[in-house]
Short mmCIF file of C-alpha atoms in Angstrom, two decimals:
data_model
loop_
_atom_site.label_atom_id
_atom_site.label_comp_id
_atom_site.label_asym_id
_atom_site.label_seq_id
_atom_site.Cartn_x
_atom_site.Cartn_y
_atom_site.Cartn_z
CA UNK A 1 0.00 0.00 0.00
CA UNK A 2 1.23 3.68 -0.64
CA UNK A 3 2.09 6.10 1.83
CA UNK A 4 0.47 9.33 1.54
CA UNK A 5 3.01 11.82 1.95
CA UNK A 6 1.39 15.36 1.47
CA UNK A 7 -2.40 16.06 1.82
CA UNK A 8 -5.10 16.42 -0.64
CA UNK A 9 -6.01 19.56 -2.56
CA UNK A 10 -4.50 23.09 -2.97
CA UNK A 11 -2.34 23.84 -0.25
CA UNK A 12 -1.89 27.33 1.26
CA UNK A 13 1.68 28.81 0.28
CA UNK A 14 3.89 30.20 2.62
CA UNK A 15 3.07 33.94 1.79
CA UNK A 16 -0.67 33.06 2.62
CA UNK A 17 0.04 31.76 6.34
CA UNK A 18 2.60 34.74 6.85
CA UNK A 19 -0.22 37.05 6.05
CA UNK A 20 -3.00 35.33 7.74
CA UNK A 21 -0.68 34.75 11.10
CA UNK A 22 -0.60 38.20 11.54
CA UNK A 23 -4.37 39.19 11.77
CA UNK A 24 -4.64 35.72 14.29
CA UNK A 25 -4.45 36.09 17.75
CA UNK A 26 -1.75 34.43 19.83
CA UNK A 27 -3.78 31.22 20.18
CA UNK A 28 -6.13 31.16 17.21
CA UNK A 29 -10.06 30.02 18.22
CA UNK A 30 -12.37 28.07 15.83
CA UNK A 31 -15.35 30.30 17.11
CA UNK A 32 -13.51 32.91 16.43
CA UNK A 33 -13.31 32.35 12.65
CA UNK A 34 -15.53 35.37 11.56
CA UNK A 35 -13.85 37.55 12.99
CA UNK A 36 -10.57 36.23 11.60
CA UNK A 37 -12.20 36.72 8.31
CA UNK A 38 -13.06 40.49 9.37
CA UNK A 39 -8.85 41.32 10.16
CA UNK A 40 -7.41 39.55 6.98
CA UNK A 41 -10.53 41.30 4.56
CA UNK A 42 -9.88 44.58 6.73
CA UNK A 43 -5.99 44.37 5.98
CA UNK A 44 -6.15 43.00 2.69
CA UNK A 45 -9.15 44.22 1.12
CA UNK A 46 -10.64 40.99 0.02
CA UNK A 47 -10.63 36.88 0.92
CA UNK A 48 -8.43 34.87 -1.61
CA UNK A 49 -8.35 31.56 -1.84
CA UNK A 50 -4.81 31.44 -0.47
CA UNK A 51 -6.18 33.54 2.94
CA UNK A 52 -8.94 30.76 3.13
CA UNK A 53 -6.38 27.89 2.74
CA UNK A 54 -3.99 29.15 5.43
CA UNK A 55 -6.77 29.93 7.70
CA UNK A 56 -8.12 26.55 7.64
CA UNK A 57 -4.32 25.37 7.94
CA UNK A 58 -3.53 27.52 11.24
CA UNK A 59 -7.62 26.42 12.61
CA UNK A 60 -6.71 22.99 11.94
CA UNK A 61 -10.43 22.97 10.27
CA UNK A 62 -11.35 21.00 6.92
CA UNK A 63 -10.83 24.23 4.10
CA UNK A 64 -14.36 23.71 3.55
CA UNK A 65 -15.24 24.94 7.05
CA UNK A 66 -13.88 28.18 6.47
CA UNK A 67 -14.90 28.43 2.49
CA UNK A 68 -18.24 27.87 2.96
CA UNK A 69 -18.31 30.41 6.21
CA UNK A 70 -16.85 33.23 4.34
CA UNK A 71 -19.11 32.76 1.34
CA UNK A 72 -22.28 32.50 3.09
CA UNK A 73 -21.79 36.27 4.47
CA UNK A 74 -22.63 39.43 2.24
CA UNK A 75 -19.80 41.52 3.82
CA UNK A 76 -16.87 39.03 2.75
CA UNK A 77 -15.10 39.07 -1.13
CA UNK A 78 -14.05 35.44 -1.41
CA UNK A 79 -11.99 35.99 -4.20
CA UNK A 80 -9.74 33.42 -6.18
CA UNK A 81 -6.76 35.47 -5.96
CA UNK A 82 -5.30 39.25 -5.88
CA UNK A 83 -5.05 39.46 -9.37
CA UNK A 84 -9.43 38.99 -9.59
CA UNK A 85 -9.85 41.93 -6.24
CA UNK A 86 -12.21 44.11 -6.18
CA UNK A 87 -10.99 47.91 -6.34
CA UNK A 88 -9.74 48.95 -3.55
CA UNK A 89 -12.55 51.54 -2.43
CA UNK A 90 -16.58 49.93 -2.60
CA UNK A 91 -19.28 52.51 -2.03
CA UNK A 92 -22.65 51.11 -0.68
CA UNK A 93 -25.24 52.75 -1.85
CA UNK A 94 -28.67 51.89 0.67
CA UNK A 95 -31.75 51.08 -1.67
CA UNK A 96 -34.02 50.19 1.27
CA UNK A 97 -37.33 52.57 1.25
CA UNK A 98 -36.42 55.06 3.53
CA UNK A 99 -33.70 55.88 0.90
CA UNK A 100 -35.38 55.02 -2.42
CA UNK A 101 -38.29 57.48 -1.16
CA UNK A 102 -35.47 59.94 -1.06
CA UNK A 103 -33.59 59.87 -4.20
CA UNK A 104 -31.65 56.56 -3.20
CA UNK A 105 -32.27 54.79 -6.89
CA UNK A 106 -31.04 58.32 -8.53
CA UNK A 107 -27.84 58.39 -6.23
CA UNK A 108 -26.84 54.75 -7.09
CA UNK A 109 -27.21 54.92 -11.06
CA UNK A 110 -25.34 58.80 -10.95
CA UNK A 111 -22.28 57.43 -8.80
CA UNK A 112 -21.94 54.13 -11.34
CA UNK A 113 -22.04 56.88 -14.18
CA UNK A 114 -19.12 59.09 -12.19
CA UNK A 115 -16.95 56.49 -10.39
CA UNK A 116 -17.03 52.78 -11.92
CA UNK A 117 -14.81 51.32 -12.81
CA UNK A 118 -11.88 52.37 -10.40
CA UNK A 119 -14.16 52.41 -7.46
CA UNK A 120 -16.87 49.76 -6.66
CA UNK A 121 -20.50 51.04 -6.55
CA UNK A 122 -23.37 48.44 -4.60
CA UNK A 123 -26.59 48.29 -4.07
CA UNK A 124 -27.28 47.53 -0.08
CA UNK A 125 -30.24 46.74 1.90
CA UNK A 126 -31.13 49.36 4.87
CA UNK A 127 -27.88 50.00 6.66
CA UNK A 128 -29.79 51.07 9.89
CA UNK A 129 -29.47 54.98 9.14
CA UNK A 130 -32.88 55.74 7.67
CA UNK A 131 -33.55 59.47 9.39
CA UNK A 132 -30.68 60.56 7.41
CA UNK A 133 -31.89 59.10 3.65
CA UNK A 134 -30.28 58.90 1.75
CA UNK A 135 -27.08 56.90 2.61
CA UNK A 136 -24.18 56.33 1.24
CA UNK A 137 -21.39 54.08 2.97
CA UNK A 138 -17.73 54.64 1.53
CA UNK A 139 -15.53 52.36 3.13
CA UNK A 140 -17.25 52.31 6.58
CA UNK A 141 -18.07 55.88 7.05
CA UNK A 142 -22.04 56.30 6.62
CA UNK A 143 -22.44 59.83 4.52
CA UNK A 144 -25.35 61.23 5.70
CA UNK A 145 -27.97 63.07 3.28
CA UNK A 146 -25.72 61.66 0.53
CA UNK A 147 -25.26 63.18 -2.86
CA UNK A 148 -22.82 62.91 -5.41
CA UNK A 149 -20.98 66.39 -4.71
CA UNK A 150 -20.86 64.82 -1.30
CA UNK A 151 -19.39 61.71 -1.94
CA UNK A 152 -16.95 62.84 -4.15
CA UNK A 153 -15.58 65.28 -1.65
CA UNK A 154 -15.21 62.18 0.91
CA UNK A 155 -13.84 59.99 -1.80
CA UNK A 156 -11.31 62.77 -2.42
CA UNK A 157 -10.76 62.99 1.52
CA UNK A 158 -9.84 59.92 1.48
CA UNK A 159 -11.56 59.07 5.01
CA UNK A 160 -13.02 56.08 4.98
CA UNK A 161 -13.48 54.87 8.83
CA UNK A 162 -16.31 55.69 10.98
CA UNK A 163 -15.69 57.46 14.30
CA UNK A 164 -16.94 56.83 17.91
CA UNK A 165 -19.80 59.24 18.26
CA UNK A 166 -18.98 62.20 20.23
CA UNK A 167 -21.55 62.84 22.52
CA UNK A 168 -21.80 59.32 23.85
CA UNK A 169 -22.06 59.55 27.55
CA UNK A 170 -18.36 58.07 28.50
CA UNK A 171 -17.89 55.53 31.49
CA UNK A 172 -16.21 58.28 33.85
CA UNK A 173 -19.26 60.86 33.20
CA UNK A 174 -21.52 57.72 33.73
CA UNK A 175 -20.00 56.59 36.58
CA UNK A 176 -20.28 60.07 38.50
CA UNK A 177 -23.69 60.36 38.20
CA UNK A 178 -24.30 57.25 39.81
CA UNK A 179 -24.23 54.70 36.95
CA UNK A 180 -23.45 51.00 38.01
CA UNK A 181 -24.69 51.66 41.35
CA UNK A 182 -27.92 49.37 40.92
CA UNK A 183 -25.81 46.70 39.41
CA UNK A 184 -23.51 47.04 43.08
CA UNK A 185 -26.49 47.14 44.87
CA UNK A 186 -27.86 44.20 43.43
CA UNK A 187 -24.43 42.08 44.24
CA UNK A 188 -24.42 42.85 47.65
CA UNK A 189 -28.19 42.11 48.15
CA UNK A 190 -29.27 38.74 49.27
CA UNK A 191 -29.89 36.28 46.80
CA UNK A 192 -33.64 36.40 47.22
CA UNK A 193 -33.54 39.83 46.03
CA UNK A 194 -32.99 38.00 42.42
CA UNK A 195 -35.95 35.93 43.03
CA UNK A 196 -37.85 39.95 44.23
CA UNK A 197 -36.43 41.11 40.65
CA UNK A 198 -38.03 38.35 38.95
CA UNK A 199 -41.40 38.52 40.35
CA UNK A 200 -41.67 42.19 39.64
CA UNK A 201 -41.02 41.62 35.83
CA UNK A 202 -43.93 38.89 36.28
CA UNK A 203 -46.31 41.16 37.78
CA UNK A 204 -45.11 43.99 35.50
CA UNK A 205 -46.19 41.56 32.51
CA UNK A 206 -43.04 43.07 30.57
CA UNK A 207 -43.07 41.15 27.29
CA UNK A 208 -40.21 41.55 24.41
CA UNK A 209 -40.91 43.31 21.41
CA UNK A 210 -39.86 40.78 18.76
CA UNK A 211 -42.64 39.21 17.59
CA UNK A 212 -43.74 36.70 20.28
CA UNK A 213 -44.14 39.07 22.97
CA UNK A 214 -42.68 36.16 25.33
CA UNK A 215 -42.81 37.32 28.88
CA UNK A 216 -39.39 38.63 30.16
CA UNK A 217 -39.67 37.14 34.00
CA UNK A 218 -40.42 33.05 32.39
CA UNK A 219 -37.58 34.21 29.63
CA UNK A 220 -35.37 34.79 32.62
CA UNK A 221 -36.41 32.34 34.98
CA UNK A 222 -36.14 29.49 32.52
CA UNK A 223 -32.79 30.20 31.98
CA UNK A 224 -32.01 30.55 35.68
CA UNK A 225 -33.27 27.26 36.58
CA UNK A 226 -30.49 25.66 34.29
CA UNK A 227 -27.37 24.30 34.97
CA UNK A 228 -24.51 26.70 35.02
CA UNK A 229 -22.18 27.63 32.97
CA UNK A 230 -24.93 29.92 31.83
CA UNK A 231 -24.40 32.72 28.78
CA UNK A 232 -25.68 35.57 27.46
CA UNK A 233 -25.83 36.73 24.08
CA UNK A 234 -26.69 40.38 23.16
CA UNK A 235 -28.54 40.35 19.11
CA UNK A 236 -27.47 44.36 18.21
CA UNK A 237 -27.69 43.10 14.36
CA UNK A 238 -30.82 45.50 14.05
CA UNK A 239 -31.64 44.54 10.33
CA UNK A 240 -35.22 45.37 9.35
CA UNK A 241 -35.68 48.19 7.19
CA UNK A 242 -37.06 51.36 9.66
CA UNK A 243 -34.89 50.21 12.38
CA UNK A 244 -32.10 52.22 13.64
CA UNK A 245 -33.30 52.72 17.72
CA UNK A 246 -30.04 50.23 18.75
CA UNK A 247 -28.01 52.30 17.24
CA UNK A 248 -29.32 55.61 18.37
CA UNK A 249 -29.31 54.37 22.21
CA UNK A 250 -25.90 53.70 22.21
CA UNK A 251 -24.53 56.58 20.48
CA UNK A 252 -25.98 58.25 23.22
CA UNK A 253 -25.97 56.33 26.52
CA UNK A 254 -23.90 53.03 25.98
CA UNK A 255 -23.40 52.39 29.64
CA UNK A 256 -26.99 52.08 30.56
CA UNK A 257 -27.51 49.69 28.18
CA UNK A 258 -24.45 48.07 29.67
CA UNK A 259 -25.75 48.53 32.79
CA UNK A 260 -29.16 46.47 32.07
CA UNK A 261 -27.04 43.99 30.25
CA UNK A 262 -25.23 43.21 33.56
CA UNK A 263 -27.88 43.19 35.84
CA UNK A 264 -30.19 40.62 33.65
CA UNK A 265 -26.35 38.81 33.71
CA UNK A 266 -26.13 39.00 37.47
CA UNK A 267 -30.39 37.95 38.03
CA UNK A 268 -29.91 34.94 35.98
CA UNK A 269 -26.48 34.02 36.97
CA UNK A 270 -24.18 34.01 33.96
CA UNK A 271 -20.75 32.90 33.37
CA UNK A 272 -19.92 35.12 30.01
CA UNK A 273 -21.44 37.63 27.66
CA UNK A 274 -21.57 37.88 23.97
CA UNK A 275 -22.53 41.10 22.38
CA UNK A 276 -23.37 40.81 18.67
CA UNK A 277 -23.27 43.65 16.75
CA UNK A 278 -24.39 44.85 13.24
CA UNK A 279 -20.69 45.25 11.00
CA UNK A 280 -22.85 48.45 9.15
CA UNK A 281 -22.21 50.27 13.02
CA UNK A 282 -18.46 50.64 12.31
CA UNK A 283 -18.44 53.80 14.38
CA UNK A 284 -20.92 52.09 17.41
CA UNK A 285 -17.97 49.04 17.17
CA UNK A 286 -15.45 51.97 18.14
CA UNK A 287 -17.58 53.09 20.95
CA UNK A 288 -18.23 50.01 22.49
CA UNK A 289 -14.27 48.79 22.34
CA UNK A 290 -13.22 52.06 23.94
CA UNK A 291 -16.43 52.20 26.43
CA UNK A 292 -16.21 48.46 27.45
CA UNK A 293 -12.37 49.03 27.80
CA UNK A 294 -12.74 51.80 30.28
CA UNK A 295 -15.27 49.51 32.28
CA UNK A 296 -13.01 46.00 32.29
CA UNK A 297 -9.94 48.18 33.50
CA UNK A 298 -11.66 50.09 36.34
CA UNK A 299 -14.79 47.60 37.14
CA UNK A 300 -17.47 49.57 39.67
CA UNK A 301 -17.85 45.64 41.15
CA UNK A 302 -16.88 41.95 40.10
CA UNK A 303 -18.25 41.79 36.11
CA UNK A 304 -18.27 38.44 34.04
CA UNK A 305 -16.17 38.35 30.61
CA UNK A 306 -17.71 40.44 28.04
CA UNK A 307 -16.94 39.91 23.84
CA UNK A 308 -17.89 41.78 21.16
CA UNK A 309 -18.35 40.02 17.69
CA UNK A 310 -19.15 41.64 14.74
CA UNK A 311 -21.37 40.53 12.46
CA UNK A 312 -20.93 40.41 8.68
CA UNK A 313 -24.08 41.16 6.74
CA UNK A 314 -26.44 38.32 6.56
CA UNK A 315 -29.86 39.46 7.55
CA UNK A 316 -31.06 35.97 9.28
CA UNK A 317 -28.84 36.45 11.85
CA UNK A 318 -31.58 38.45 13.66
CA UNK A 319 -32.85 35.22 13.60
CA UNK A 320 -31.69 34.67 17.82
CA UNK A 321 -30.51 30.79 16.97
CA UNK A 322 -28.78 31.68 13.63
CA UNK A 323 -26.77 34.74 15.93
CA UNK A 324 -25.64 32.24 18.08
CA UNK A 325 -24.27 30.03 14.77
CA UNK A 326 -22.21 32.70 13.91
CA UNK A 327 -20.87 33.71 17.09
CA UNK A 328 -19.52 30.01 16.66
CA UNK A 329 -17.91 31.08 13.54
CA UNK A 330 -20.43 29.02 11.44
CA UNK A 331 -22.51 30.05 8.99
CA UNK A 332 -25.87 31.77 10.16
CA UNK A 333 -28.47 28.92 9.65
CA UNK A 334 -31.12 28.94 12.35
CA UNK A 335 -31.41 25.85 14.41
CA UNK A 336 -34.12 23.16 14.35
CA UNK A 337 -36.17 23.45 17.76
CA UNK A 338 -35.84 21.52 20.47
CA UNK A 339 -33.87 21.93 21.93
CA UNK A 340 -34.56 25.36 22.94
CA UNK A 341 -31.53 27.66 23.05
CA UNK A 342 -32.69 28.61 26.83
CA UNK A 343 -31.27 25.28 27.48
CA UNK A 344 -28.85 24.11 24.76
CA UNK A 345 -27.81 27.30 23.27
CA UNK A 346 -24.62 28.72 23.09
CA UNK A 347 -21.79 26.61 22.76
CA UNK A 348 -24.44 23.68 23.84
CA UNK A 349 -24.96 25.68 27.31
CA UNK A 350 -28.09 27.25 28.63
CA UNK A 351 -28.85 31.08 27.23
CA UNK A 352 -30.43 33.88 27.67
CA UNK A 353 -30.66 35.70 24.04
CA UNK A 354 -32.09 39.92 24.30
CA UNK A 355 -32.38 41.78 21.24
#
């Protein structure tokens, strides 16, 4: 019988794992794959085949793992190699209603006419901006009230990354005006204070707003009941045309949202946090980093781990089973029920999922 001395199929080449090696972190993670995909796309402009292959290679994943994760999301250009890359500037022009009512369908066709072929003009569903129709995206800085005398000037700036907004309320300003002081209360209560918290929901008959109107105290109480590890996942990948109000919160007040996030954490028991966020937010992604950094270094009181992944464009990933796929660094498919993720969720343990 023959030995098989080298494995089957392309194989990545040695410029491909030099590159990829240095977007990685210092111990690569599958379930981090996506956002691998995000550094070497970010760096490199585009996905070739060779970034795939060496990926795969430093995962120690089957190449069809990561292949078939990078092609299923909108945001990624699999490409077969540098020679085929898109130019090096896209433009995303939003044809959702808001914008089309606005001049959106206009705005796409003028900036083909003016700036194909050197720079890459797309058509996009809503990008979560819709008071400000119409948008267009160059790079990731969202233009605002877009037209073409406006984009040109920014293409000619040459500024393509959205900033942290400015008038966020920052962790030090939250912090002296009392913020995180329920979530220390709450840890030095008794634990049937969590059980008090939970019965007030119930008799409050607070219900979420996604559909199903499930009520939040069973929502939280199921989860509770489970055995720990427990996690919670955070869906900020807002996607439905009309719907910006994620986005507008935390430009404005991040902490208390970060706040609430901690004390449902803390009421239910949980061992780590997720926070999945929508990749159009570029400039809410800066925010958070720089916000959640100020918290982790100075914690008001004990906190659990907290992770921000970024999402890459595919719309069912509002779906709250199909988030939790990709925070896995799998494509977003929603799951068959049961099991219900409230007890085989993330990473097979017990969640609590709030959009």
């Amino acid at each position: 019988m023959k030995v098989r001395h080298q494995s089957r199929g392309r194989q990545a080449t040695a410029a491909g794992l030099r590159a990829v090696a240095a977007c990685l972190d210092r111990e690569p993670a599958r379930e981090r794959l996506i956002e691998y995909l995000h550094a070497i796309q970010d760096r490199h402009g585009c996905l070739t085949h060779d970034h795939l292959l060496a990926l795969a290679e430093r995962l120690a994943v089957a190449p069809v793992a990561v292949f078939e994760t990078a092609s299923f999301y909108h945001h990624f250009d699999v490409v077969e190699d540098e020679a085929s890359a898109p130019p090096a500037l896209t433009i995303r022009v939003c044809t959702s209603i808001s914008c089309c009512m606005h001049g959106g369908e206009d705005l796409l066709q003028a900036l083909k006419a003016e700036l194909e072929p050197a720079i890459r003009i797309q058509a996009v569903p809503c990008v979560g901006r819709c008071a400000e129709a119409p948008v267009a995206v160059i790079g990731q800085r969202p233009l605002a009230h877009a037209d073409v005398s406006i984009v040109q000037q920014a293409v000619e700036e040459g500024i393509v990354h959205d900033e942290a907004p400015v008038h966020a309320v920052t962790y030090t300003a939250y912090r002296e005006n009392g913020g995180y002081g329920l979530l220390r209360r709450l840890q030095e209560a008794s634990p049937d204070t969590r059980d008090g918290i939970i019965a007030t929901l119930r008799d409050a008959r607070l219900r979420g707003l996604g559909g199903a109107g499930f009520p939040l105290a069973r929502k939280w109480d199921i989860v509770r009941q489970q055995p720990a590890p427990r996690l919670l996942a955070v869906n900020i990948d807002e996607g439905e045309p009309g719907t910006f109000k994620d986005r507008h919160l935390l430009q404005i007040d991040p902490h208390r949202f970060i706040e609430g996030m901690l004390i449902a954490a803390e009421v239910v028991g949980v061992e780590k946090i997720y926070i999945y966020l929508r990749d159009e937010y570029a400039g809410i992604r800066a925010l958070l980093r720089r916000e959640l950094t100020d918290l982790l270094d100075d914690p008001p009181c004990a906190l659990p781990p907290i992770e921000l992944r970024r999402g890459a464009g595919a719309y069912i990933c509002g779906e709250e089973s199909a988030m939790l796929e990709s925070i896995e660094g799998k494509r977003g498919m929603p799951r068959l029920r049961p099991p219900y993720i409230a007890e085989h969720g993330l990473f097979g343990r017990p969640t609590l999922e709030h959009n």
